[in-house]
PDB file of C-alpha atoms and ligand atoms in Angstrom:
ATOM      1  CA  MET A  22     -70.114   6.488 -65.556  1.00 56.00           C
ATOM      2  CA  SER A  23     -68.527   3.469 -65.975  1.00 60.00           C
ATOM      3  CA  GLU A  24     -64.843   2.602 -67.196  1.00 65.00           C
ATOM      4  CA  THR A  25     -62.935  -0.738 -68.021  1.00 62.00           C
ATOM      5  CA  SER A  26     -60.036  -0.949 -65.716  1.00 64.00           C
ATOM      6  CA  PRO A  27     -57.010  -0.379 -67.877  1.00 55.00           C
ATOM      7  CA  GLU A  28     -55.803  -3.912 -66.820  1.00 66.00           C
ATOM      8  CA  VAL A  29     -58.608  -6.529 -65.816  1.00 74.00           C
ATOM      9  CA  LYS A  30     -60.823  -6.959 -69.005  1.00 79.00           C
ATOM     10  CA  ASN A  31     -63.698  -7.753 -67.189  1.00 93.00           C
ATOM     11  CA  LEU A  32     -63.542  -5.203 -64.488  1.00 96.00           C
ATOM     12  CA  HIS A  33     -65.637  -1.863 -64.190  1.00 96.00           C
ATOM     13  CA  VAL A  34     -64.464   0.815 -61.858  1.00 97.00           C
ATOM     14  CA  VAL A  35     -68.225   2.804 -61.494  1.00 96.00           C
ATOM     15  CA  ASP A  36     -66.486   5.904 -60.476  1.00 93.00           C
ATOM     16  CA  GLY A  37     -69.017   9.376 -60.849  1.00 94.00           C
ATOM     17  CA  PRO A  38     -69.166  11.960 -59.071  1.00 96.00           C
ATOM     18  CA  LEU A  39     -72.141  10.909 -57.352  1.00 96.00           C
ATOM     19  CA  SER A  40     -70.780   7.124 -56.256  1.00 97.00           C
ATOM     20  CA  ARG A  41     -67.527   9.235 -55.144  1.00 97.00           C
ATOM     21  CA  HIS A  42     -69.990  10.546 -52.502  1.00 98.00           C
ATOM     22  CA  LYS A  43     -71.766   8.176 -51.398  1.00 98.00           C
ATOM     23  CA  LEU A  44     -68.549   6.503 -51.113  1.00 98.00           C
ATOM     24  CA  ALA A  45     -67.156   9.110 -48.798  1.00 98.00           C
ATOM     25  CA  VAL A  46     -70.354   8.642 -46.712  1.00 98.00           C
ATOM     26  CA  LEU A  47     -69.273   4.440 -46.238  1.00 98.00           C
ATOM     27  CA  ARG A  48     -65.923   5.269 -45.575  1.00 98.00           C
ATOM     28  CA  ASP A  49     -66.170   7.609 -43.025  1.00 98.00           C
ATOM     29  CA  GLU A  50     -66.082   6.191 -39.534  1.00 97.00           C
ATOM     30  CA  ARG A  51     -67.678   8.739 -38.253  1.00 98.00           C
ATOM     31  CA  THR A  52     -71.013   7.188 -40.155  1.00 98.00           C
ATOM     32  CA  ARG A  53     -73.630   5.794 -37.839  1.00 97.00           C
ATOM     33  CA  THR A  54     -75.361   2.787 -38.941  1.00 97.00           C
ATOM     34  CA  ALA A  55     -78.692   4.454 -40.277  1.00 97.00           C
ATOM     35  CA  ASP A  56     -76.933   6.979 -43.009  1.00 98.00           C
ATOM     36  CA  PHE A  57     -74.578   3.860 -43.660  1.00 98.00           C
ATOM     37  CA  ARG A  58     -77.232   1.804 -44.435  1.00 98.00           C
ATOM     38  CA  GLN A  59     -79.134   4.721 -46.643  1.00 98.00           C
ATOM     39  CA  ALA A  60     -75.114   5.045 -48.213  1.00 98.00           C
ATOM     40  CA  MET A  61     -75.201   1.852 -49.155  1.00 98.00           C
ATOM     41  CA  LYS A  62     -78.568   1.492 -50.607  1.00 98.00           C
ATOM     42  CA  GLU A  63     -77.980   4.705 -53.184  1.00 98.00           C
ATOM     43  CA  LEU A  64     -74.486   3.161 -54.170  1.00 98.00           C
ATOM     44  CA  ALA A  65     -76.242  -0.005 -54.732  1.00 98.00           C
ATOM     45  CA  LEU A  66     -78.631   1.861 -57.008  1.00 97.00           C
ATOM     46  CA  ILE A  67     -76.029   3.695 -58.814  1.00 97.00           C
ATOM     47  CA  MET A  68     -74.262   0.801 -59.610  1.00 97.00           C
ATOM     48  CA  VAL A  69     -77.254  -1.345 -61.082  1.00 97.00           C
ATOM     49  CA  ALA A  70     -77.976   1.596 -63.302  1.00 95.00           C
ATOM     50  CA  GLU A  71     -74.050   0.431 -64.657  1.00 94.00           C
ATOM     51  CA  ALA A  72     -74.183  -3.014 -64.559  1.00 94.00           C
ATOM     52  CA  THR A  73     -77.528  -3.192 -66.310  1.00 93.00           C
ATOM     53  CA  GLY A  74     -76.185  -2.287 -69.372  1.00 91.00           C
ATOM     54  CA  ASN A  75     -74.390  -5.127 -70.685  1.00 90.00           C
ATOM     55  CA  MET A  76     -77.552  -6.966 -70.537  1.00 95.00           C
ATOM     56  CA  PRO A  77     -78.912  -8.319 -73.376  1.00 95.00           C
ATOM     57  CA  THR A  78     -82.318  -7.119 -75.182  1.00 96.00           C
ATOM     58  CA  ARG A  79     -84.915  -8.593 -77.306  1.00 96.00           C
ATOM     59  CA  SER A  80     -87.155  -6.023 -79.819  1.00 97.00           C
ATOM     60  CA  VAL A  81     -91.089  -6.549 -79.569  1.00 97.00           C
ATOM     61  CA  ARG A  82     -93.811  -4.946 -81.139  1.00 98.00           C
ATOM     62  CA  ILE A  83     -95.721  -2.711 -79.535  1.00 97.00           C
ATOM     63  CA  ARG A  84     -98.261  -0.150 -80.298  1.00 98.00           C
ATOM     64  CA  THR A  85     -97.911   3.211 -78.953  1.00 98.00           C
ATOM     65  CA  PRO A  86    -101.323   5.513 -78.753  1.00 98.00           C
ATOM     66  CA  LEU A  87    -100.929   6.501 -82.154  1.00 98.00           C
ATOM     67  CA  THR A  88     -99.006   3.324 -83.909  1.00 98.00           C
ATOM     68  CA  GLU A  89     -97.078   0.191 -84.084  1.00 98.00           C
ATOM     69  CA  THR A  90     -93.668   0.460 -83.219  1.00 98.00           C
ATOM     70  CA  GLU A  91     -90.419  -1.583 -82.162  1.00 98.00           C
ATOM     71  CA  VAL A  92     -88.464  -1.104 -78.558  1.00 98.00           C
ATOM     72  CA  GLU A  93     -86.544  -3.460 -76.427  1.00 96.00           C
ATOM     73  CA  GLU A  94     -86.969  -5.193 -73.267  1.00 95.00           C
ATOM     74  CA  ILE A  95     -84.046  -6.903 -70.990  1.00 95.00           C
ATOM     75  CA  SER A  96     -84.262 -10.729 -72.426  1.00 93.00           C
ATOM     76  CA  GLY A  97     -84.657 -12.509 -69.632  1.00 90.00           C
ATOM     77  CA  PRO A  98     -85.724 -12.313 -66.008  1.00 97.00           C
ATOM     78  CA  VAL A  99     -83.275 -11.419 -63.101  1.00 98.00           C
ATOM     79  CA  CYS A 100     -82.546 -12.575 -60.697  1.00 98.00           C
ATOM     80  CA  LEU A 101     -80.571 -10.631 -57.407  1.00 98.00           C
ATOM     81  CA  VAL A 102     -78.437 -12.543 -55.067  1.00 98.00           C
ATOM     82  CA  PRO A 103     -77.116 -10.891 -51.925  1.00 98.00           C
ATOM     83  CA  VAL A 104     -74.313 -12.644 -50.391  1.00 97.00           C
ATOM     84  CA  LEU A 105     -75.672 -12.451 -46.776  1.00 96.00           C
ATOM     85  CA  ARG A 106     -74.733 -10.576 -44.469  1.00 95.00           C
ATOM     86  CA  ALA A 107     -73.353  -7.186 -45.858  1.00 97.00           C
ATOM     87  CA  GLY A 108     -75.635  -7.756 -49.743  1.00 98.00           C
ATOM     88  CA  LEU A 109     -78.073  -7.888 -48.129  1.00 98.00           C
ATOM     89  CA  GLY A 110     -77.690  -3.540 -47.505  1.00 98.00           C
ATOM     90  CA  MET A 111     -77.699  -3.646 -51.522  1.00 98.00           C
ATOM     91  CA  LEU A 112     -80.532  -5.421 -51.804  1.00 98.00           C
ATOM     92  CA  ASP A 113     -83.822  -2.373 -51.445  1.00 98.00           C
ATOM     93  CA  GLY A 114     -81.425   0.026 -53.586  1.00 98.00           C
ATOM     94  CA  ALA A 115     -80.946  -2.994 -56.587  1.00 98.00           C
ATOM     95  CA  LEU A 116     -84.795  -3.665 -56.244  1.00 98.00           C
ATOM     96  CA  ALA A 117     -86.094   0.144 -57.062  1.00 97.00           C
ATOM     97  CA  LEU A 118     -84.420   0.191 -60.092  1.00 96.00           C
ATOM     98  CA  LEU A 119     -85.107  -4.190 -60.587  1.00 96.00           C
ATOM     99  CA  PRO A 120     -89.101  -4.447 -58.868  1.00 96.00           C
ATOM    100  CA  THR A 121     -90.152  -7.825 -60.554  1.00 96.00           C
ATOM    101  CA  ALA A 122     -86.277  -9.189 -59.529  1.00 97.00           C
ATOM    102  CA  THR A 123     -86.187 -12.530 -57.847  1.00 98.00           C
ATOM    103  CA  VAL A 124     -83.935 -13.089 -55.046  1.00 98.00           C
ATOM    104  CA  GLY A 125     -81.555 -15.910 -53.792  1.00 98.00           C
ATOM    105  CA  PHE A 126     -79.457 -15.755 -50.613  1.00 98.00           C
ATOM    106  CA  MET A 127     -76.239 -16.956 -50.830  1.00 97.00           C
ATOM    107  CA  GLY A 128     -74.841 -17.574 -46.616  1.00 96.00           C
ATOM    108  CA  LEU A 129     -71.565 -17.302 -46.612  1.00 93.00           C
ATOM    109  CA  GLN A 130     -69.275 -16.125 -42.895  1.00 89.00           C
ATOM    110  CA  ARG A 131     -65.725 -15.415 -43.297  1.00 84.00           C
ATOM    111  CA  ASP A 132     -63.669 -17.411 -40.612  1.00 86.00           C
ATOM    112  CA  GLU A 133     -62.348 -14.788 -38.419  1.00 81.00           C
ATOM    113  CA  GLU A 134     -59.202 -16.843 -38.267  1.00 85.00           C
ATOM    114  CA  THR A 135     -58.508 -18.124 -41.836  1.00 87.00           C
ATOM    115  CA  ALA A 136     -60.529 -16.077 -44.262  1.00 81.00           C
ATOM    116  CA  GLN A 137     -62.042 -19.031 -45.387  1.00 89.00           C
ATOM    117  CA  PRO A 138     -65.711 -18.760 -46.290  1.00 91.00           C
ATOM    118  CA  ILE A 139     -68.353 -20.993 -44.780  1.00 93.00           C
ATOM    119  CA  GLU A 140     -71.411 -21.986 -46.159  1.00 94.00           C
ATOM    120  CA  TYR A 141     -74.903 -21.701 -43.847  1.00 96.00           C
ATOM    121  CA  TYR A 142     -77.499 -20.694 -46.105  1.00 96.00           C
ATOM    122  CA  VAL A 143     -78.391 -21.021 -49.925  1.00 97.00           C
ATOM    123  CA  ASN A 144     -81.761 -20.808 -51.333  1.00 97.00           C
ATOM    124  CA  LEU A 145     -81.623 -20.232 -55.182  1.00 98.00           C
ATOM    125  CA  PRO A 146     -84.425 -20.049 -57.766  1.00 97.00           C
ATOM    126  CA  ARG A 147     -85.041 -23.253 -60.009  1.00 95.00           C
ATOM    127  CA  ASN A 148     -83.885 -22.996 -63.435  1.00 95.00           C
ATOM    128  CA  LEU A 149     -81.042 -20.934 -62.601  1.00 97.00           C
ATOM    129  CA  ASP A 150     -79.471 -20.767 -66.066  1.00 96.00           C
ATOM    130  CA  GLU A 151     -82.709 -18.764 -67.138  1.00 97.00           C
ATOM    131  CA  TYR A 152     -82.244 -15.805 -65.326  1.00 98.00           C
ATOM    132  CA  LEU A 153     -79.593 -13.073 -65.876  1.00 98.00           C
ATOM    133  CA  VAL A 154     -78.089 -13.071 -62.301  1.00 98.00           C
ATOM    134  CA  LEU A 155     -76.573  -9.696 -60.424  1.00 98.00           C
ATOM    135  CA  VAL A 156     -74.677 -10.420 -57.082  1.00 98.00           C
ATOM    136  CA  LEU A 157     -74.286  -8.298 -54.429  1.00 98.00           C
ATOM    137  CA  ASP A 158     -71.427  -7.956 -51.670  1.00 98.00           C
ATOM    138  CA  PRO A 159     -70.269  -4.725 -50.407  1.00 98.00           C
ATOM    139  CA  MET A 160     -67.139  -6.132 -50.247  1.00 97.00           C
ATOM    140  CA  LEU A 161     -64.584  -8.060 -52.585  1.00 97.00           C
ATOM    141  CA  ALA A 162     -61.612  -9.026 -49.920  1.00 96.00           C
ATOM    142  CA  THR A 163     -59.396 -11.970 -50.505  1.00 95.00           C
ATOM    143  CA  GLY A 164     -62.176 -13.582 -53.458  1.00 96.00           C
ATOM    144  CA  GLY A 165     -62.808 -16.400 -51.526  1.00 95.00           C
ATOM    145  CA  SER A 166     -66.709 -15.471 -50.828  1.00 95.00           C
ATOM    146  CA  LEU A 167     -67.329 -14.314 -54.479  1.00 97.00           C
ATOM    147  CA  SER A 168     -65.608 -17.379 -55.764  1.00 96.00           C
ATOM    148  CA  ALA A 169     -66.788 -19.491 -54.089  1.00 95.00           C
ATOM    149  CA  THR A 170     -70.478 -17.986 -54.414  1.00 97.00           C
ATOM    150  CA  ILE A 171     -69.546 -17.848 -58.550  1.00 97.00           C
ATOM    151  CA  ASP A 172     -68.988 -21.757 -58.445  1.00 96.00           C
ATOM    152  CA  LYS A 173     -72.414 -22.816 -56.861  1.00 97.00           C
ATOM    153  CA  LEU A 174     -74.078 -20.513 -58.881  1.00 98.00           C
ATOM    154  CA  LYS A 175     -72.649 -21.936 -61.842  1.00 98.00           C
ATOM    155  CA  GLU A 176     -73.082 -25.471 -60.901  1.00 97.00           C
ATOM    156  CA  GLU A 177     -76.937 -24.293 -60.240  1.00 96.00           C
ATOM    157  CA  GLY A 178     -76.592 -23.514 -63.850  1.00 97.00           C
ATOM    158  CA  ALA A 179     -76.443 -19.724 -64.475  1.00 97.00           C
ATOM    159  CA  THR A 180     -74.420 -18.632 -67.335  1.00 96.00           C
ATOM    160  CA  TRP A 181     -74.461 -14.386 -67.529  1.00 97.00           C
ATOM    161  CA  ILE A 182     -73.691 -13.661 -63.518  1.00 97.00           C
ATOM    162  CA  SER A 183     -72.471  -9.722 -63.249  1.00 97.00           C
ATOM    163  CA  CYS A 184     -71.266  -8.892 -59.624  1.00 98.00           C
ATOM    164  CA  LEU A 185     -71.501  -5.226 -58.079  1.00 98.00           C
ATOM    165  CA  HIS A 186     -69.165  -4.606 -55.316  1.00 98.00           C
ATOM    166  CA  ALA A 187     -68.851  -0.902 -53.001  1.00 98.00           C
ATOM    167  CA  VAL A 188     -65.518  -1.720 -52.812  1.00 98.00           C
ATOM    168  CA  ALA A 189     -63.033  -4.626 -54.035  1.00 98.00           C
ATOM    169  CA  ALA A 190     -59.453  -4.782 -52.911  1.00 97.00           C
ATOM    170  CA  VAL A 191     -56.503  -5.986 -55.834  1.00 96.00           C
ATOM    171  CA  PRO A 192     -55.769  -9.590 -54.371  1.00 96.00           C
ATOM    172  CA  GLY A 193     -59.149 -10.270 -54.611  1.00 97.00           C
ATOM    173  CA  VAL A 194     -59.814  -8.553 -57.960  1.00 97.00           C
ATOM    174  CA  GLU A 195     -57.705 -11.001 -59.305  1.00 96.00           C
ATOM    175  CA  ARG A 196     -58.291 -14.010 -58.279  1.00 96.00           C
ATOM    176  CA  VAL A 197     -61.939 -13.778 -59.429  1.00 97.00           C
ATOM    177  CA  THR A 198     -61.319 -11.807 -62.653  1.00 96.00           C
ATOM    178  CA  SER A 199     -59.368 -14.609 -63.911  1.00 94.00           C
ATOM    179  CA  GLU A 200     -60.869 -17.645 -62.232  1.00 95.00           C
ATOM    180  CA  HIS A 201     -63.667 -16.216 -63.852  1.00 96.00           C
ATOM    181  CA  PRO A 202     -63.387 -14.365 -66.823  1.00 95.00           C
ATOM    182  CA  ASP A 203     -66.975 -14.849 -68.407  1.00 96.00           C
ATOM    183  CA  VAL A 204     -68.209 -13.027 -65.512  1.00 97.00           C
ATOM    184  CA  THR A 205     -68.506  -8.885 -65.451  1.00 97.00           C
ATOM    185  CA  PHE A 206     -67.260  -6.872 -62.019  1.00 97.00           C
ATOM    186  CA  TYR A 207     -68.604  -3.322 -60.922  1.00 98.00           C
ATOM    187  CA  ALA A 208     -66.570  -1.778 -57.827  1.00 98.00           C
ATOM    188  CA  ALA A 209     -67.019   1.872 -56.676  1.00 98.00           C
ATOM    189  CA  ALA A 210     -63.495   1.637 -56.306  1.00 97.00           C
ATOM    190  CA  VAL A 211     -60.517  -0.734 -55.942  1.00 97.00           C
ATOM    191  CA  ASP A 212     -58.199  -0.761 -53.255  1.00 97.00           C
ATOM    192  CA  PRO A 213     -54.874  -1.773 -53.129  1.00 96.00           C
ATOM    193  CA  GLU A 214     -54.288  -4.177 -49.934  1.00 95.00           C
ATOM    194  CA  LEU A 215     -55.676  -6.167 -47.388  1.00 97.00           C
ATOM    195  CA  ASP A 216     -54.221  -6.345 -43.666  1.00 96.00           C
ATOM    196  CA  ASP A 217     -53.168  -9.221 -41.561  1.00 94.00           C
ATOM    197  CA  ASN A 218     -56.838  -9.949 -41.226  1.00 91.00           C
ATOM    198  CA  SER A 219     -57.543  -9.630 -44.500  1.00 93.00           C
ATOM    199  CA  PHE A 220     -59.364  -6.455 -43.984  1.00 95.00           C
ATOM    200  CA  ILE A 221     -59.522  -4.484 -47.190  1.00 97.00           C
ATOM    201  CA  VAL A 222     -56.747  -0.941 -46.596  1.00 97.00           C
ATOM    202  CA  PRO A 223     -58.261   1.458 -46.587  1.00 98.00           C
ATOM    203  CA  GLY A 224     -62.224   0.072 -47.290  1.00 98.00           C
ATOM    204  CA  LEU A 225     -65.055   0.886 -44.696  1.00 98.00           C
ATOM    205  CA  GLY A 226     -64.449  -1.754 -42.259  1.00 96.00           C
ATOM    206  CA  ASP A 227     -66.716  -4.390 -41.701  1.00 96.00           C
ATOM    207  CA  ALA A 228     -69.731  -3.635 -43.927  1.00 97.00           C
ATOM    208  CA  GLY A 229     -72.044  -6.686 -42.362  1.00 96.00           C
ATOM    209  CA  ASP A 230     -71.389  -4.495 -39.022  1.00 96.00           C
ATOM    210  CA  ARG A 231     -71.933  -1.480 -39.821  1.00 97.00           C
ATOM    211  CA  LEU A 232     -75.044  -1.654 -41.824  1.00 97.00           C
ATOM    212  CA  TYR A 233     -76.586  -4.204 -38.752  1.00 96.00           C
ATOM    213  CA  GLY A 234     -74.763  -2.066 -35.553  1.00 94.00           C
ATOM    214  CA  THR A 235     -72.763  -5.709 -34.382  1.00 93.00           C
ATOM    215  CA  LEU A 236     -69.637  -3.934 -34.393  1.00 81.00           C
TER     216      LEU A 236
HETATM  217  C1  LIG B 309     -67.894  -9.875 -45.738  1.00 69.74           C
HETATM  218  C2  LIG B 309     -68.319  -9.584 -46.815  1.00 69.74           C
HETATM  219  C3  LIG B 309     -67.679 -10.806 -47.630  1.00 69.74           C
HETATM  220  C4  LIG B 309     -67.010 -11.284 -47.364  1.00 69.74           C
HETATM  221  C5  LIG B 309     -65.424 -10.539 -48.402  1.00 69.74           C
HETATM  222  O1  LIG B 309     -68.565 -10.732 -45.222  1.00 69.74           O
HETATM  223  O2  LIG B 309     -69.279  -8.966 -47.346  1.00 69.74           O
HETATM  224  O3  LIG B 309     -69.278 -11.299 -48.208  1.00 69.74           O
HETATM  225  O4  LIG B 309     -66.401 -10.698 -46.299  1.00 69.74           O
HETATM  226  O5  LIG B 309     -64.594 -11.225 -48.301  1.00 69.74           O
HETATM  227  P1  LIG B 309     -63.576 -12.247 -48.947  1.00 69.74           P
HETATM  228  O6  LIG B 309     -63.737 -11.583 -50.340  1.00 69.74           O
HETATM  229  O7  LIG B 309     -62.268 -11.876 -48.150  1.00 69.74           O
HETATM  230  O8  LIG B 309     -64.298 -13.888 -49.316  1.00 69.74           O
HETATM  231  P2  LIG B 309     -68.396 -11.798 -43.691  1.00 69.74           P
HETATM  232  O9  LIG B 309     -68.163 -12.497 -43.683  1.00 69.74           O
HETATM  233  O10 LIG B 309     -67.824 -10.308 -42.554  1.00 69.74           O
HETATM  234  O11 LIG B 309     -69.879 -11.773 -43.092  1.00 69.74           O
HETATM  235  P3  LIG B 309     -71.181 -10.653 -42.782  1.00 69.74           P
HETATM  236  O12 LIG B 309     -71.569 -10.324 -43.950  1.00 69.74           O
HETATM  237  O13 LIG B 309     -71.904 -11.739 -42.736  1.00 69.74           O
HETATM  238  O14 LIG B 309     -70.715 -10.153 -42.176  1.00 69.74           O
END
């Protein structure tokens, strides 16, 4: 179940028993790397099922074994864009539902002192304007990384963009939803605040470190 936030029109909270359960596993500090990775993959799958709900479709005429009929298909190729590193933790779950999707990469590292995103690797398909783009990043904290990602995608021509996050913090949500009213954002949870190091509270820690065991 996905509900539009009452305050923010372009934010949808993917909130049901299954997504809450996966999030509980992710938030728990006792969850070890392998289980964290598995829960992130499963949560991504649930979220992609929701976030494809507003994709445009087109009618095509086909034959069933019995007769000719009209069916609907998603009207454009899909490009998944994980934000490295942590976004990679959502990629397999997304590909499970969208196996023919193209994958582009945004390599960003948040400076630990300033929390500003530093770009270190970008690899996106040509003609991005033809794609329906789904950005994958478990964490939306200050919104700096996501804002830089969306700016880059728009620069490359993307016009249909949705972003998926396990946890989003209020300051980041306020920033990206107001800077990009034409983009749709999905989060399994919206957490109230950031600490002095710009970590989401209560959050789930550093998703990249927990996914790849670099604690
Ligand atoms: C984390 C996270 C986001 C970003 C969110 O990545 O995965 O990309 O920080 O923070 P922001 O909203 O304040 O920009 P990090 O820079 O820790 O890199 P990593 O995924 O390689 O661990």
